[in-house]
């Protein structure tokens, strides 16, 4: 069965870089049609898609955060890493990683399995 | 890219039906049949309820159904049950440079 789990710091200071790791099992990120995405949710607010990495190492970022985000994968370790630079208190949120299926032309079809999420607080 | 628009709240008595709308544009909901719906209980991760507009994953009750007309997608929960309470979010593919746009979220209350 597919499982994902996020890990990383619970507290970061403003201007620091956040590094989050998503460890997964039950699928291979080298299989065609598969991807992993990162989504965040500020306390009491809506979900927001951040970044996505395809099985073939193609990457996509939210246009509004593109300059601050980097997503990478280590297929041998079953890990996906997200870094977000220049953290600000407004970035305080629960960060989720999720398994995704991709359509024939690279369309994001669905986030079908989610990790439990990790709360990151940005404060000095 | 703006978030998709959902009503802040919806409610119904047990056994009734509730429908949640998700309004986007011709660049997202109206352009692709890649609309999905997620249920979220407090303190929990979102759970997939509907994908590709109207498909139901295994294990999701057939009380949940999805549809789309133009730039608006809808989720209907029939035969409301207490466990259906929670927040619901839609999500749509919006092109190769903006893979996933989420909705503003709807809080469903079972009266």
mmCIF file of C-alpha atoms in Angstrom:
data_model
loop_
_atom_site.group_PDB
_atom_site.id
_atom_site.type_symbol
_atom_site.label_atom_id
_atom_site.label_comp_id
_atom_site.label_asym_id
_atom_site.label_seq_id
_atom_site.Cartn_x
_atom_site.Cartn_y
_atom_site.Cartn_z
ATOM 1 C CA UNK A 1 0.000 0.000 0.000
ATOM 2 C CA UNK A 2 1.126 3.554 -0.676
ATOM 3 C CA UNK A 3 2.282 5.665 2.258
ATOM 4 C CA UNK A 4 4.038 9.027 2.502
ATOM 5 C CA UNK A 5 5.500 10.853 5.472
ATOM 6 C CA UNK A 6 6.863 14.386 5.727
ATOM 7 C CA UNK A 7 9.725 15.390 7.969
ATOM 8 C CA UNK A 8 11.634 18.557 8.699
ATOM 9 C CA UNK A 9 12.000 21.365 11.220
ATOM 10 C CA UNK A 10 8.958 22.492 13.159
ATOM 11 C CA UNK A 11 10.354 26.008 13.659
ATOM 12 C CA UNK A 12 12.379 28.181 11.304
ATOM 13 C CA UNK A 13 13.455 31.792 11.574
ATOM 14 C CA UNK A 14 12.494 34.466 9.057
ATOM 15 C CA UNK A 15 14.820 34.610 6.028
ATOM 16 C CA UNK A 16 16.021 31.046 6.610
ATOM 17 C CA UNK A 17 15.640 28.252 4.058
ATOM 18 C CA UNK A 18 13.206 25.443 4.848
ATOM 19 C CA UNK A 19 14.067 21.893 3.808
ATOM 20 C CA UNK A 20 11.365 19.240 3.949
ATOM 21 C CA UNK A 21 11.694 15.560 3.103
ATOM 22 C CA UNK A 22 8.939 13.265 1.910
ATOM 23 C CA UNK A 23 9.691 9.588 2.411
ATOM 24 C CA UNK A 24 7.368 7.228 0.604
ATOM 25 C CA UNK A 25 6.734 3.541 0.072
ATOM 26 C CA UNK A 26 4.472 1.391 -2.051
ATOM 27 C CA UNK A 27 5.374 2.931 -5.404
ATOM 28 C CA UNK A 28 8.363 3.856 -7.503
ATOM 29 C CA UNK A 29 8.950 7.419 -8.637
ATOM 30 C CA UNK A 30 10.613 6.052 -11.744
ATOM 31 C CA UNK A 31 7.337 4.536 -12.980
ATOM 32 C CA UNK A 32 5.702 6.311 -15.892
ATOM 33 C CA UNK A 33 2.655 8.360 -15.027
ATOM 34 C CA UNK A 34 3.567 8.946 -11.404
ATOM 35 C CA UNK A 35 4.507 12.107 -9.565
ATOM 36 C CA UNK A 36 4.799 13.615 -6.104
ATOM 37 C CA UNK A 37 3.514 17.022 -5.162
ATOM 38 C CA UNK A 38 3.814 19.365 -2.199
ATOM 39 C CA UNK A 39 0.786 21.217 -0.877
ATOM 40 C CA UNK A 40 0.530 23.514 2.143
ATOM 41 C CA UNK A 41 -2.264 24.778 4.367
ATOM 42 C CA UNK A 42 -1.911 27.795 6.685
ATOM 43 C CA UNK A 43 -3.831 27.393 9.955
ATOM 44 C CA UNK A 44 -7.550 27.760 9.269
ATOM 45 C CA UNK A 45 -7.018 28.430 5.578
ATOM 46 C CA UNK A 46 -7.273 26.640 2.261
ATOM 47 C CA UNK A 47 -4.925 24.227 0.544
ATOM 48 C CA UNK A 48 -2.294 25.620 -1.825
ATOM 49 C CA UNK A 49 -0.303 23.630 -4.364
ATOM 50 C CA UNK A 50 3.441 24.395 -4.248
ATOM 51 C CA UNK A 51 5.527 22.084 -6.414
ATOM 52 C CA UNK A 52 5.458 18.846 -8.386
ATOM 53 C CA UNK A 53 8.033 16.386 -9.684
ATOM 54 C CA UNK A 54 7.330 13.845 -12.413
ATOM 55 C CA UNK A 55 8.744 10.344 -12.742
ATOM 56 C CA UNK A 56 11.043 11.605 -15.516
ATOM 57 C CA UNK A 57 12.438 14.389 -13.256
ATOM 58 C CA UNK A 58 10.425 17.137 -14.935
ATOM 59 C CA UNK A 59 9.457 19.767 -12.365
ATOM 60 C CA UNK A 60 6.710 22.349 -11.971
ATOM 61 C CA UNK A 61 6.238 25.154 -9.457
ATOM 62 C CA UNK A 62 3.444 27.424 -8.342
ATOM 63 C CA UNK A 63 3.893 30.617 -10.379
ATOM 64 C CA UNK A 64 3.581 32.804 -7.275
ATOM 65 C CA UNK A 65 6.340 30.953 -5.378
ATOM 66 C CA UNK A 66 8.526 29.700 -8.196
ATOM 67 C CA UNK A 67 11.546 31.856 -7.341
ATOM 68 C CA UNK A 68 11.731 30.424 -3.808
ATOM 69 C CA UNK A 69 11.090 26.708 -4.422
ATOM 70 C CA UNK A 70 13.221 23.756 -5.441
ATOM 71 C CA UNK A 71 11.991 20.172 -5.661
ATOM 72 C CA UNK A 72 14.239 17.153 -6.143
ATOM 73 C CA UNK A 73 13.924 13.391 -5.926
ATOM 74 C CA UNK A 74 16.152 10.487 -4.938
ATOM 75 C CA UNK A 75 14.535 7.460 -6.501
ATOM 76 C CA UNK A 76 16.916 5.012 -4.829
ATOM 77 C CA UNK A 77 15.979 6.340 -1.386
ATOM 78 C CA UNK A 78 12.284 6.817 -2.157
ATOM 79 C CA UNK A 79 12.522 10.469 -1.153
ATOM 80 C CA UNK A 80 11.388 13.813 -2.473
ATOM 81 C CA UNK A 81 12.867 16.992 -1.022
ATOM 82 C CA UNK A 82 11.364 20.481 -1.119
ATOM 83 C CA UNK A 83 13.338 23.584 -0.258
ATOM 84 C CA UNK A 84 11.749 26.993 0.222
ATOM 85 C CA UNK A 85 14.009 30.016 0.550
ATOM 86 C CA UNK A 86 13.463 33.286 2.386
ATOM 87 C CA UNK A 87 10.873 31.984 4.839
ATOM 88 C CA UNK A 88 8.424 34.516 6.276
ATOM 89 C CA UNK A 89 5.833 34.262 9.057
ATOM 90 C CA UNK A 90 3.102 34.060 6.376
ATOM 91 C CA UNK A 91 4.655 30.743 5.329
ATOM 92 C CA UNK A 92 3.572 29.195 8.624
ATOM 93 C CA UNK A 93 1.513 26.191 7.548
ATOM 94 C CA UNK A 94 1.092 22.446 7.528
ATOM 95 C CA UNK A 95 3.054 21.076 4.595
ATOM 96 C CA UNK A 96 1.853 17.900 2.878
ATOM 97 C CA UNK A 97 3.388 15.680 0.234
ATOM 98 C CA UNK A 98 1.103 13.576 -1.938
ATOM 99 C CA UNK A 99 1.317 10.818 -4.540
ATOM 100 C CA UNK A 100 -0.176 11.784 -7.871
ATOM 101 C CA UNK A 101 -1.263 10.221 -11.124
ATOM 102 C CA UNK A 102 -0.552 12.064 -14.339
ATOM 103 C CA UNK A 103 -2.541 12.167 -17.548
ATOM 104 C CA UNK A 104 -1.326 11.255 -20.996
ATOM 105 C CA UNK A 105 0.049 14.723 -21.681
ATOM 106 C CA UNK A 106 1.448 15.429 -18.241
ATOM 107 C CA UNK A 107 -1.754 16.753 -16.713
ATOM 108 C CA UNK A 108 -2.031 16.522 -12.952
ATOM 109 C CA UNK A 109 -4.952 14.153 -12.550
ATOM 110 C CA UNK A 110 -5.280 13.641 -8.823
ATOM 111 C CA UNK A 111 -3.555 13.608 -5.446
ATOM 112 C CA UNK A 112 -4.698 10.175 -4.333
ATOM 113 C CA UNK A 113 -2.493 9.472 -1.328
ATOM 114 C CA UNK A 114 -1.392 12.084 1.206
ATOM 115 C CA UNK A 115 1.107 12.180 4.019
ATOM 116 C CA UNK A 116 -0.004 13.182 7.504
ATOM 117 C CA UNK A 117 1.497 16.644 7.108
ATOM 118 C CA UNK A 118 4.088 18.542 9.126
ATOM 119 C CA UNK A 119 3.450 21.895 10.784
ATOM 120 C CA UNK A 120 6.139 24.479 10.161
ATOM 121 C CA UNK A 121 6.109 27.692 12.170
ATOM 122 C CA UNK A 122 8.110 30.701 11.028
ATOM 123 C CA UNK A 123 9.049 32.937 13.923
ATOM 124 C CA UNK A 124 12.064 34.695 15.335
ATOM 125 C CA UNK B 1 -3.699 32.186 -10.747
ATOM 126 C CA UNK B 2 -6.667 32.733 -8.425
ATOM 127 C CA UNK B 3 -8.129 30.030 -6.230
ATOM 128 C CA UNK B 4 -11.303 28.349 -7.393
ATOM 129 C CA UNK B 5 -14.418 29.769 -5.730
ATOM 130 C CA UNK B 6 -16.463 27.645 -3.344
ATOM 131 C CA UNK B 7 -19.250 28.675 -0.946
ATOM 132 C CA UNK B 8 -17.879 29.028 2.588
ATOM 133 C CA UNK B 9 -20.490 26.734 4.077
ATOM 134 C CA UNK B 10 -23.218 24.220 3.289
ATOM 135 C CA UNK B 11 -25.503 22.234 5.554
ATOM 136 C CA UNK B 12 -28.277 19.688 5.622
ATOM 137 C CA UNK B 13 -30.125 17.304 7.896
ATOM 138 C CA UNK B 14 -29.221 13.627 8.026
ATOM 139 C CA UNK B 15 -30.554 11.865 4.960
ATOM 140 C CA UNK B 16 -30.743 15.052 2.892
ATOM 141 C CA UNK B 17 -28.505 16.033 0.003
ATOM 142 C CA UNK B 18 -26.035 18.887 -0.214
ATOM 143 C CA UNK B 19 -24.297 20.188 -3.326
ATOM 144 C CA UNK B 20 -21.076 22.192 -3.291
ATOM 145 C CA UNK B 21 -20.057 24.288 -6.282
ATOM 146 C CA UNK B 22 -16.521 25.018 -7.470
ATOM 147 C CA UNK B 23 -16.269 27.867 -9.948
ATOM 148 C CA UNK B 24 -13.165 28.471 -11.996
ATOM 149 C CA UNK B 25 -12.496 29.711 -15.499
ATOM 150 C CA UNK B 26 -11.967 28.586 -19.069
ATOM 151 C CA UNK B 27 -8.287 28.107 -18.158
ATOM 152 C CA UNK B 28 -8.856 25.483 -15.494
ATOM 153 C CA UNK B 29 -12.216 23.854 -14.661
ATOM 154 C CA UNK B 30 -13.685 24.682 -18.045
ATOM 155 C CA UNK B 31 -10.669 23.495 -19.991
ATOM 156 C CA UNK B 32 -9.912 20.101 -18.493
ATOM 157 C CA UNK B 33 -11.687 17.098 -17.018
ATOM 158 C CA UNK B 34 -9.167 16.945 -14.187
ATOM 159 C CA UNK B 35 -11.249 18.145 -11.273
ATOM 160 C CA UNK B 36 -10.888 16.355 -7.957
ATOM 161 C CA UNK B 37 -12.556 16.734 -4.573
ATOM 162 C CA UNK B 38 -11.058 16.227 -1.118
ATOM 163 C CA UNK B 39 -12.644 15.819 2.306
ATOM 164 C CA UNK B 40 -10.740 17.022 5.350
ATOM 165 C CA UNK B 41 -11.580 16.431 8.982
ATOM 166 C CA UNK B 42 -10.037 18.665 11.671
ATOM 167 C CA UNK B 43 -6.360 17.949 12.197
ATOM 168 C CA UNK B 44 -6.293 15.333 9.444
ATOM 169 C CA UNK B 45 -4.863 15.134 5.956
ATOM 170 C CA UNK B 46 -7.208 15.593 2.995
ATOM 171 C CA UNK B 47 -8.850 12.459 1.610
ATOM 172 C CA UNK B 48 -9.644 11.960 -2.066
ATOM 173 C CA UNK B 49 -13.386 11.626 -2.719
ATOM 174 C CA UNK B 50 -13.806 12.271 -6.473
ATOM 175 C CA UNK B 51 -11.315 12.531 -9.327
ATOM 176 C CA UNK B 52 -11.504 13.360 -13.039
ATOM 177 C CA UNK B 53 -14.802 15.168 -12.406
ATOM 178 C CA UNK B 54 -16.965 12.166 -11.555
ATOM 179 C CA UNK B 55 -14.877 9.087 -10.791
ATOM 180 C CA UNK B 56 -15.022 7.612 -7.323
ATOM 181 C CA UNK B 57 -12.009 5.847 -5.764
ATOM 182 C CA UNK B 58 -12.629 2.442 -4.277
ATOM 183 C CA UNK B 59 -13.869 2.706 -0.728
ATOM 184 C CA UNK B 60 -15.678 6.019 -1.201
ATOM 185 C CA UNK B 61 -19.454 5.599 -0.748
ATOM 186 C CA UNK B 62 -21.610 6.064 -3.825
ATOM 187 C CA UNK B 63 -23.419 8.809 -1.899
ATOM 188 C CA UNK B 64 -20.643 11.051 -3.223
ATOM 189 C CA UNK B 65 -20.908 12.139 -6.841
ATOM 190 C CA UNK B 66 -19.302 14.767 -9.041
ATOM 191 C CA UNK B 67 -20.215 16.647 -12.174
ATOM 192 C CA UNK B 68 -19.172 19.629 -14.276
ATOM 193 C CA UNK B 69 -20.874 22.196 -16.441
ATOM 194 C CA UNK B 70 -18.820 24.848 -18.163
ATOM 195 C CA UNK B 71 -16.488 26.506 -15.692
ATOM 196 C CA UNK B 72 -18.254 25.101 -12.619
ATOM 197 C CA UNK B 73 -17.775 21.694 -11.025
ATOM 198 C CA UNK B 74 -20.044 20.311 -8.330
ATOM 199 C CA UNK B 75 -19.875 17.728 -5.573
ATOM 200 C CA UNK B 76 -23.129 16.230 -4.297
ATOM 201 C CA UNK B 77 -23.405 14.288 -1.072
ATOM 202 C CA UNK B 78 -26.654 12.353 -0.921
ATOM 203 C CA UNK B 79 -28.101 10.759 2.192
ATOM 204 C CA UNK B 80 -26.020 12.957 4.499
ATOM 205 C CA UNK B 81 -24.464 11.219 7.472
ATOM 206 C CA UNK B 82 -22.801 12.654 10.553
ATOM 207 C CA UNK B 83 -19.375 11.512 9.379
ATOM 208 C CA UNK B 84 -19.735 13.639 6.224
ATOM 209 C CA UNK B 85 -19.127 16.766 8.289
ATOM 210 C CA UNK B 86 -15.862 18.444 7.452
ATOM 211 C CA UNK B 87 -14.177 20.731 4.984
ATOM 212 C CA UNK B 88 -14.304 20.005 1.274
ATOM 213 C CA UNK B 89 -11.867 21.305 -1.340
ATOM 214 C CA UNK B 90 -11.963 21.086 -5.107
ATOM 215 C CA UNK B 91 -8.830 21.088 -7.229
ATOM 216 C CA UNK B 92 -8.358 21.542 -10.964
ATOM 217 C CA UNK B 93 -5.494 21.144 -13.393
ATOM 218 C CA UNK B 94 -4.769 24.567 -14.890
ATOM 219 C CA UNK B 95 -2.136 23.955 -17.508
ATOM 220 C CA UNK B 96 1.473 22.862 -17.669
ATOM 221 C CA UNK B 97 2.742 25.893 -15.753
ATOM 222 C CA UNK B 98 0.150 25.762 -12.970
ATOM 223 C CA UNK B 99 -0.572 22.151 -12.280
ATOM 224 C CA UNK B 100 -3.046 22.388 -9.453
ATOM 225 C CA UNK B 101 -5.386 25.144 -8.336
ATOM 226 C CA UNK B 102 -7.374 24.462 -5.193
ATOM 227 C CA UNK B 103 -10.716 25.867 -4.182
ATOM 228 C CA UNK B 104 -11.378 28.160 -1.252
ATOM 229 C CA UNK B 105 -12.983 25.345 0.723
ATOM 230 C CA UNK B 106 -16.497 24.617 1.987
ATOM 231 C CA UNK B 107 -17.413 23.638 5.518
ATOM 232 C CA UNK B 108 -20.209 21.064 5.499
ATOM 233 C CA UNK B 109 -22.350 20.810 8.619
ATOM 234 C CA UNK B 110 -24.815 18.024 9.313
ATOM 235 C CA UNK B 111 -27.621 19.623 11.319
#
